[in-house]
CSV table of C-alpha atoms in Angstrom, one decimal:
chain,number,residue,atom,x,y,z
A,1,UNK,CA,34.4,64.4,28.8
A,2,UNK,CA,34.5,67.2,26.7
A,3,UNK,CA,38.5,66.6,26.1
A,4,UNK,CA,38.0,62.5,25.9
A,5,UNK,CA,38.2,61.0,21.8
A,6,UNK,CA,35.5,59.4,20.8
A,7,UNK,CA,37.8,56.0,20.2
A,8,UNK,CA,38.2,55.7,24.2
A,9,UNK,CA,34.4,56.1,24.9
A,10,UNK,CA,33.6,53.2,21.8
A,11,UNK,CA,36.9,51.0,23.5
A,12,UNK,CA,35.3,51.5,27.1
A,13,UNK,CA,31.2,50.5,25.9
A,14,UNK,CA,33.0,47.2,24.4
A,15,UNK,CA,34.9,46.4,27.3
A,16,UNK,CA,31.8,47.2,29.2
A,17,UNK,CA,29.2,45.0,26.8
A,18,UNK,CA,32.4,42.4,27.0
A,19,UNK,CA,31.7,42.2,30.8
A,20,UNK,CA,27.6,42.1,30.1
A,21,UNK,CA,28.8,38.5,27.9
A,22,UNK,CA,30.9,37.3,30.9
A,23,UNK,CA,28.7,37.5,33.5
A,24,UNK,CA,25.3,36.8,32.0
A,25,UNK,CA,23.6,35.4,34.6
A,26,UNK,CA,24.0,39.0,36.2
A,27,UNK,CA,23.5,41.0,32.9
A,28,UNK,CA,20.3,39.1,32.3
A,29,UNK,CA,18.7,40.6,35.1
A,30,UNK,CA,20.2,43.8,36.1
A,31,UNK,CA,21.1,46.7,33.7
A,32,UNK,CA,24.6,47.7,33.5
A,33,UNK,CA,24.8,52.0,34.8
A,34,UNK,CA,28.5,52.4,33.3
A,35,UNK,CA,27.6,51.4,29.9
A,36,UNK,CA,23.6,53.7,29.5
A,37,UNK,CA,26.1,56.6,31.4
A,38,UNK,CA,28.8,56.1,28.1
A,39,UNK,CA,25.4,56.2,25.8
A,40,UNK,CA,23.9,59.0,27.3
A,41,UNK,CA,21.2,57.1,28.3
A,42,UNK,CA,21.2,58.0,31.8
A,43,UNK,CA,19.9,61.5,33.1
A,44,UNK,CA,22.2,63.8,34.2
A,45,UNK,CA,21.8,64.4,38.0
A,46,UNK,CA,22.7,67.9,39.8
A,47,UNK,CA,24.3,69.0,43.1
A,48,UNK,CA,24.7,65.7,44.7
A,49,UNK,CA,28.1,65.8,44.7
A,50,UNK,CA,28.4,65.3,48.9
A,51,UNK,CA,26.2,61.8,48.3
A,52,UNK,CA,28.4,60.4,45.4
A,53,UNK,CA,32.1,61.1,47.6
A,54,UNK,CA,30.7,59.4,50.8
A,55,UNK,CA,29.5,56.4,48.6
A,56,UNK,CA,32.5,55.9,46.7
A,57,UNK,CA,34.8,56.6,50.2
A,58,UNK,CA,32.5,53.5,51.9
A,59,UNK,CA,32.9,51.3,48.4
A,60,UNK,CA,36.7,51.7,49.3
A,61,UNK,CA,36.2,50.5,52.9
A,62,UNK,CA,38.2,46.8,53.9
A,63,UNK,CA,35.4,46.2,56.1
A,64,UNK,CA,31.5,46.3,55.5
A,65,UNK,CA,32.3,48.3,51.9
A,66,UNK,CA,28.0,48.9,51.6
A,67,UNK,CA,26.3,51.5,51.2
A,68,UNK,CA,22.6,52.7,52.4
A,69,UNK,CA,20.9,55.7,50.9
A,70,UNK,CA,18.2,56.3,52.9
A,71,UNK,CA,15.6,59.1,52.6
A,72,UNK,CA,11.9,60.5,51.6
A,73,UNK,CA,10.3,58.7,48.9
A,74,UNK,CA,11.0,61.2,45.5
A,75,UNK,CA,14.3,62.6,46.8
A,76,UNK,CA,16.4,61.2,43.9
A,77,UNK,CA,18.0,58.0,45.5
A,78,UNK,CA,18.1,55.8,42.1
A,79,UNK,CA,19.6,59.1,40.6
A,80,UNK,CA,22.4,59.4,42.7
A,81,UNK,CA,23.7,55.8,41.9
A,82,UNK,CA,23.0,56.7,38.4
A,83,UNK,CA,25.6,59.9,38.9
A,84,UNK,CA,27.9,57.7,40.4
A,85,UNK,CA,28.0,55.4,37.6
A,86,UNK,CA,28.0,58.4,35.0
A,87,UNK,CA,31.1,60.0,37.2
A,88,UNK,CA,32.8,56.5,37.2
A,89,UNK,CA,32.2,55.4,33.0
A,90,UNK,CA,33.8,59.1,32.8
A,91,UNK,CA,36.9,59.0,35.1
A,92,UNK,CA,37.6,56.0,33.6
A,93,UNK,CA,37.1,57.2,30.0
A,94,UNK,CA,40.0,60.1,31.1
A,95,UNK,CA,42.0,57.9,32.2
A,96,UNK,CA,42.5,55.7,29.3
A,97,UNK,CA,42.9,59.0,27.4
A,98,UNK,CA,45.6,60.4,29.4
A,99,UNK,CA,47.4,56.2,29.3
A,100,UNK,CA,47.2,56.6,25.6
A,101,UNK,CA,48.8,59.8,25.6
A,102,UNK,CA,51.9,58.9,28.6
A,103,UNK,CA,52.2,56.2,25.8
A,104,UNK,CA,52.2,58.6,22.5
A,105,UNK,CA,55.3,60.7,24.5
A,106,UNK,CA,56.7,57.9,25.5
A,107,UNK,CA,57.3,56.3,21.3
A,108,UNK,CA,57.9,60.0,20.4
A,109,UNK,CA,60.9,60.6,22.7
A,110,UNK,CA,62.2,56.9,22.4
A,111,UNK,CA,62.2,57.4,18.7
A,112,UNK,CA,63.8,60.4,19.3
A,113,UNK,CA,66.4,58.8,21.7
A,114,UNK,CA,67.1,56.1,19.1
A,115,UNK,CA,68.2,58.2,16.4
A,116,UNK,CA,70.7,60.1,18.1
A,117,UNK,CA,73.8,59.2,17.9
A,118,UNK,CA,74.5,60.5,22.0
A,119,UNK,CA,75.4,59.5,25.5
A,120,UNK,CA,71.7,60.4,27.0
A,121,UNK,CA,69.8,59.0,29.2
A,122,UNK,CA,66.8,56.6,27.7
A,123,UNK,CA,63.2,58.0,28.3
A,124,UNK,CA,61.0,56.8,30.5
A,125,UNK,CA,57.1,56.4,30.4
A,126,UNK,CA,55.2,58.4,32.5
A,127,UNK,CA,52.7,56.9,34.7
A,128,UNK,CA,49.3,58.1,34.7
A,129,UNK,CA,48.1,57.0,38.0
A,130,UNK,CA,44.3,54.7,37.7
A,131,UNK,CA,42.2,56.4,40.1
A,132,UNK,CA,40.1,54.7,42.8
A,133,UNK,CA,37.0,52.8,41.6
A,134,UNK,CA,37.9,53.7,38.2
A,135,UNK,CA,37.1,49.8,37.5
A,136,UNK,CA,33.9,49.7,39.3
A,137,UNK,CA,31.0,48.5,37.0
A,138,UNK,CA,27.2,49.6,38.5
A,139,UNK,CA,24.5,46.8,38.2
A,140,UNK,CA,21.2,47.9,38.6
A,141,UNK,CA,19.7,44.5,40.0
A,142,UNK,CA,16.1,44.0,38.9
A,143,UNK,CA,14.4,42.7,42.0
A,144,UNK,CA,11.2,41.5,39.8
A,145,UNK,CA,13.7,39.7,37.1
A,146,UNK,CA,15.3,37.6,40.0
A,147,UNK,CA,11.7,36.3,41.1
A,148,UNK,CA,10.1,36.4,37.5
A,149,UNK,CA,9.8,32.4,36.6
A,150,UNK,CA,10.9,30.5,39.8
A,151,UNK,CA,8.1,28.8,40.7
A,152,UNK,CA,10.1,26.0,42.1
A,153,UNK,CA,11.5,25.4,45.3
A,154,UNK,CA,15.4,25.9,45.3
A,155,UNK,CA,14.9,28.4,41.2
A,156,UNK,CA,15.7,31.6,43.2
A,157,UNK,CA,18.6,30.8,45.4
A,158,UNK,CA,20.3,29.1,42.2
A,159,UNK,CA,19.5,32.3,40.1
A,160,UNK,CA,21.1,34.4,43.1
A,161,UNK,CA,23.8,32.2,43.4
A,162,UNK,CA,24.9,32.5,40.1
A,163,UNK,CA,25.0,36.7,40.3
A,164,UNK,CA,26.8,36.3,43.7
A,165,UNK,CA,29.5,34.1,41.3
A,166,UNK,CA,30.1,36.9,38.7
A,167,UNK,CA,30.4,39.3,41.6
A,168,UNK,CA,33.0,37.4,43.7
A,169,UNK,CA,35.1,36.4,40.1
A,170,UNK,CA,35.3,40.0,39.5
A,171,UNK,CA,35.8,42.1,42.6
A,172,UNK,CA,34.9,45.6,40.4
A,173,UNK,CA,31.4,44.6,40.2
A,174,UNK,CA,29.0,46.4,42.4
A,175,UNK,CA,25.5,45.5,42.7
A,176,UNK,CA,23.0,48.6,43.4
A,177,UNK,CA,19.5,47.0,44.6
A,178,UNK,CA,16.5,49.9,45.1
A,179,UNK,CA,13.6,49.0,47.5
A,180,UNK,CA,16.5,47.2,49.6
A,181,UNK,CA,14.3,46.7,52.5
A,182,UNK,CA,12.1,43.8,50.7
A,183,UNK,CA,14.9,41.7,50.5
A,184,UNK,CA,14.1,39.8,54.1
A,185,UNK,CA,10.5,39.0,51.7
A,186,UNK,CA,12.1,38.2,48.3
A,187,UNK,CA,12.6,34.6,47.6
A,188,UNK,CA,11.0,33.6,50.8
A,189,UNK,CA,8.4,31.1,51.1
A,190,UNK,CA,7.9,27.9,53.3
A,191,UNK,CA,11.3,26.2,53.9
A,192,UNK,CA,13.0,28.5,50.8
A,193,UNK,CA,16.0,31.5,51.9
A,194,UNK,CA,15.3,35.1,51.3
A,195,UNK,CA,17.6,37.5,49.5
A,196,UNK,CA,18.7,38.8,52.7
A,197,UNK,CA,19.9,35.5,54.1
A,198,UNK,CA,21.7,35.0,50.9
A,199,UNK,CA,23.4,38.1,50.8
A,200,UNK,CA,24.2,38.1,54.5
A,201,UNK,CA,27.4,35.6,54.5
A,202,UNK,CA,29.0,37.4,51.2
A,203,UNK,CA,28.6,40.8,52.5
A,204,UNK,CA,30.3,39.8,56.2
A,205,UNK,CA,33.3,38.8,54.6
A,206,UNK,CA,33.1,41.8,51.9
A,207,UNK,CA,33.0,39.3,48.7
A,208,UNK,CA,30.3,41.4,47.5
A,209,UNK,CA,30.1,45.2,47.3
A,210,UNK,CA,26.0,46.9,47.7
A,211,UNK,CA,24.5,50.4,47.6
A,212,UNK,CA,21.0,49.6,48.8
A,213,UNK,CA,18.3,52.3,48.4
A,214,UNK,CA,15.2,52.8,50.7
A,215,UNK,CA,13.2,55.5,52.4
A,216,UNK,CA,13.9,56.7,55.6
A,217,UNK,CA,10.8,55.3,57.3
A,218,UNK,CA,11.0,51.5,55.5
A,219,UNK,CA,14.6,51.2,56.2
A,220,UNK,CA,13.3,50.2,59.8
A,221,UNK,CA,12.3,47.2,58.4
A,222,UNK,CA,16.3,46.3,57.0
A,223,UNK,CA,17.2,47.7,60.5
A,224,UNK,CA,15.0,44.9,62.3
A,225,UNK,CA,18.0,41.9,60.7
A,226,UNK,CA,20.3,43.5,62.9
A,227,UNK,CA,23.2,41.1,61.6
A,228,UNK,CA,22.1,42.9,58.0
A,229,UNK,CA,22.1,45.9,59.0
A,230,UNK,CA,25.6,46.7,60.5
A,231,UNK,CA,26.5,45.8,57.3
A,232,UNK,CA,25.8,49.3,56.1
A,233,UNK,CA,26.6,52.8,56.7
A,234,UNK,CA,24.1,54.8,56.1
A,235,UNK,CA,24.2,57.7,53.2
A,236,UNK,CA,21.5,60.3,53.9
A,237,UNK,CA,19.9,62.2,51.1
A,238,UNK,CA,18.2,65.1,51.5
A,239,UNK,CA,15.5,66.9,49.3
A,240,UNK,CA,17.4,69.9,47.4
A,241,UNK,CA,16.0,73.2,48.1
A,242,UNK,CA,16.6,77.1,47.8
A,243,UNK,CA,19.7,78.2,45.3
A,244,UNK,CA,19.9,74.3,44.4
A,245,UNK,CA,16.7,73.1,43.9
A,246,UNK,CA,16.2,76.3,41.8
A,247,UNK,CA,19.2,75.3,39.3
A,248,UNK,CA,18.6,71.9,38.9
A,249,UNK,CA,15.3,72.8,38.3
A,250,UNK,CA,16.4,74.9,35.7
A,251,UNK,CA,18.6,72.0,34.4
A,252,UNK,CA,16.1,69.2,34.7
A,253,UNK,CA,13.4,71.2,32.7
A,254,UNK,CA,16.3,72.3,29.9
A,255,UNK,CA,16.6,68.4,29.7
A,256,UNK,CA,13.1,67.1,29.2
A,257,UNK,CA,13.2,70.0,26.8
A,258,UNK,CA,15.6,68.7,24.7
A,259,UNK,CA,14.2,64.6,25.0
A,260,UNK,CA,10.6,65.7,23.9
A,261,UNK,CA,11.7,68.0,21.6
A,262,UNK,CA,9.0,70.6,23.3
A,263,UNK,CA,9.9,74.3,24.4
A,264,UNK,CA,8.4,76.2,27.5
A,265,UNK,CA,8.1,79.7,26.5
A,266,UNK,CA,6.9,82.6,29.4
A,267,UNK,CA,6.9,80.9,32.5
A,268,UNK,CA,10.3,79.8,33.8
A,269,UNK,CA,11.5,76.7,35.9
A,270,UNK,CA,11.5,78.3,39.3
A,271,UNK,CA,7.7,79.8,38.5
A,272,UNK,CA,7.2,76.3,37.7
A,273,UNK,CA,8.4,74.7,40.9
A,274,UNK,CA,6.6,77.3,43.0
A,275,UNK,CA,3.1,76.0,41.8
A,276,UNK,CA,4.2,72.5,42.0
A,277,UNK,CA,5.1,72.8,45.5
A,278,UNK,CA,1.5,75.2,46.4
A,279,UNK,CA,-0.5,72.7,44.3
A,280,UNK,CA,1.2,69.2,44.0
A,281,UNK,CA,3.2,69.1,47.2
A,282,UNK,CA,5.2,66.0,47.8
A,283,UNK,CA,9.0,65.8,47.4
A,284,UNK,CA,11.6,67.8,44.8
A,285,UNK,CA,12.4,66.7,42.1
A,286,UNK,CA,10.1,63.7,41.9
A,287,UNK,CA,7.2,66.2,42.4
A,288,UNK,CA,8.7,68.6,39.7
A,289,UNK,CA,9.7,65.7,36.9
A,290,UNK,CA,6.1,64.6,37.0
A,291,UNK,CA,4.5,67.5,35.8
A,292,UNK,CA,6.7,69.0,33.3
A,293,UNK,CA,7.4,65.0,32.1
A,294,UNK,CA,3.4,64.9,31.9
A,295,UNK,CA,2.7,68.6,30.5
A,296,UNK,CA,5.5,67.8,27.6
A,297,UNK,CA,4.2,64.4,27.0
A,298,UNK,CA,0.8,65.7,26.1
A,299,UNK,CA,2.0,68.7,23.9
A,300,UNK,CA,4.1,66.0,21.6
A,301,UNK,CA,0.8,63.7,21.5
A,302,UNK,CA,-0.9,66.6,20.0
A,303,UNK,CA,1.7,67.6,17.7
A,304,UNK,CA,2.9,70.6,19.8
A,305,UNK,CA,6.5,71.9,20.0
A,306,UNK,CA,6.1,74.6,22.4
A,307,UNK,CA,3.7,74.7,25.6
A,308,UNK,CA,2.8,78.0,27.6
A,309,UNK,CA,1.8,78.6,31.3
A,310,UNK,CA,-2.1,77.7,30.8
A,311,UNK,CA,-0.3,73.6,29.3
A,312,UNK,CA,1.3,73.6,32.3
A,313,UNK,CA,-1.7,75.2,34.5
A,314,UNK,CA,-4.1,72.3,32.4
A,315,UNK,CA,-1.4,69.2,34.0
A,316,UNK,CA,-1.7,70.5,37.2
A,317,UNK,CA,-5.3,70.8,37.1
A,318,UNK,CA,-5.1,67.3,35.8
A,319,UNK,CA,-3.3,65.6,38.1
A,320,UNK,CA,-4.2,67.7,41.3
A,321,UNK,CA,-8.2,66.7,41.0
A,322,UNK,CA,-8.7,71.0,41.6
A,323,UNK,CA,-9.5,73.7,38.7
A,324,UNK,CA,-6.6,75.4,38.8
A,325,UNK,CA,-7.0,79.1,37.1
């Protein structure tokens, strides 16, 4: 992005908050990944790369174009939708910049062309090829805002009927639904249709694109709707460790650095990680965010703007129940 003006970032959030206006009903309930990636608001996410290609390769499928990320609770399955959204707001960014500039050569040489008095041959525009999925628009659907005030019979299938609307009008919407597995209970109540039944027809004949997020052991219960469930390929993410845990790490702690305006002097990420993992356990970086989210926390409620080994020692005592020395 580094190479991208400023003007075709601002022309891309007001296309973007253009398409939050259009589609409402969807916008109202589900927060728009393409437009907090092109205000920073999104956290970067590191080496998951391998993820992000085989989702956007399934999102260009004919058939069944869903996607299933399944793995261990903490893994960083929200954050890898998030880095496909902040990889898609920027490729499309580029690519309005490079348009702009096929289109600045293009008046330059014609201008040139028409003031010569000569026998050559009229320019021609170069065309900057649009990548794939470089229209694709990330909705992060808000499973609690579709059930939040229908206490009527027939409230939630009109409120999911009206997303499903926006989504088939405009085939660059994709809706990216966490906890996918409760869909079979959402909605559902004596004689009423559950998300999943709703969803089911749309995504069979591919009017609707999903990423669905789950862990490994509670996607068994999306795998039980069998019809459901074909509909997907699954996306497996595994916990980073060694070299790349290490780095992101590094990068994650640089980051929450930099949002609580608080410094970690003498102990480093990876000396970090290694008593998270001895004393906290549980699953990178989930486990790792948590303390140094909850060590920097405290220091800027006490006016800090630096915290030392015994801060973080004091978070993991905290939180771990144990006296750790």
């Amino acid at each position: 992005m580094a190479n991208v003006a400023k003007k075709y970032i601002s022309e891309e959030i007001d296309r973007l908050r253009d398409l939050d206006r259009q589609n409402y009903a969807l916008s109202s309930m589900a927060r728009n990944l393409n437009l907090l990636a092109l205000r920073n608001d999104l956290s970067p996410v590191f080496h998951r790369e391998p993820e992000v290609d085989a989702i956007q390769k399934l999102l260009l499928r004919r058939t069944k174009p869903n996607a299933l990320l399944t793995g261990p609770a903490g893994c960083g399955k929200t954050a890898i939708a998030e880095a496909l959204a902040i990889h898609i707001a920027h490729l499309r960014a580029e690519w309005l910049s490079e348009d702009a500039k096929a289109d600045r050569e293009y008046n330059k040489a014609y201008k040139a062309w028409m003031e010569r008095d000569c026998d050559m041959d009229e320019p021609v525009r170069r065309e900057v090829p649009k990548p794939p999925l470089c229209d694709v628009v990330i909705y992060d659907l808000s499973m609690n805002a579709l059930v939040s005030g229908t206490k009527y019979r027939g409230e939630f299938e009109e409120k999911m009927q009206k997303i499903m609307e926006c989504c088939k009008r405009n085939k660059d919407i994709v809706l990216f639904i966490d906890e996918i597995h409760q869909i079979g209970e959402i909605g559902a109540s004596e004689g009423a249709t559950n998300l999943g039944q709703i969803l089911k027809p749309a995504l069979a004949r591919a009017e609707i694109r999903v990423i669905g997020a789950t862990t490994t052991e509670e996607s068994a219960i999306l795998k039980k709707d069998k019809a459901l469930a074909r509909r997907f390929s699954d996306v497996e993410v595994r916990p980073l460790v060694g070299d790349k845990a290490l780095s992101t790490a590094d990068s994650i702690l640089h980051d929450y650095e930099v949002f609580h305006k608080v410094t970690v002097k003498d102990v480093t990420a990876e000396q970090i990680l290694e008593m998270v993992n001895f004393h906290v356990g549980g699953v990178f970086p989930n486990n790792f965010i948590d303390v140094i989210d909850e060590a920097m926390s405290g220091a800027r409620f006490e006016g800090k703007t630096m915290i030392r080994l015994p801060e973080i020692k004091a978070t993991l005592s905290r939180m771990t129940g144990n006296i750790i020395l």
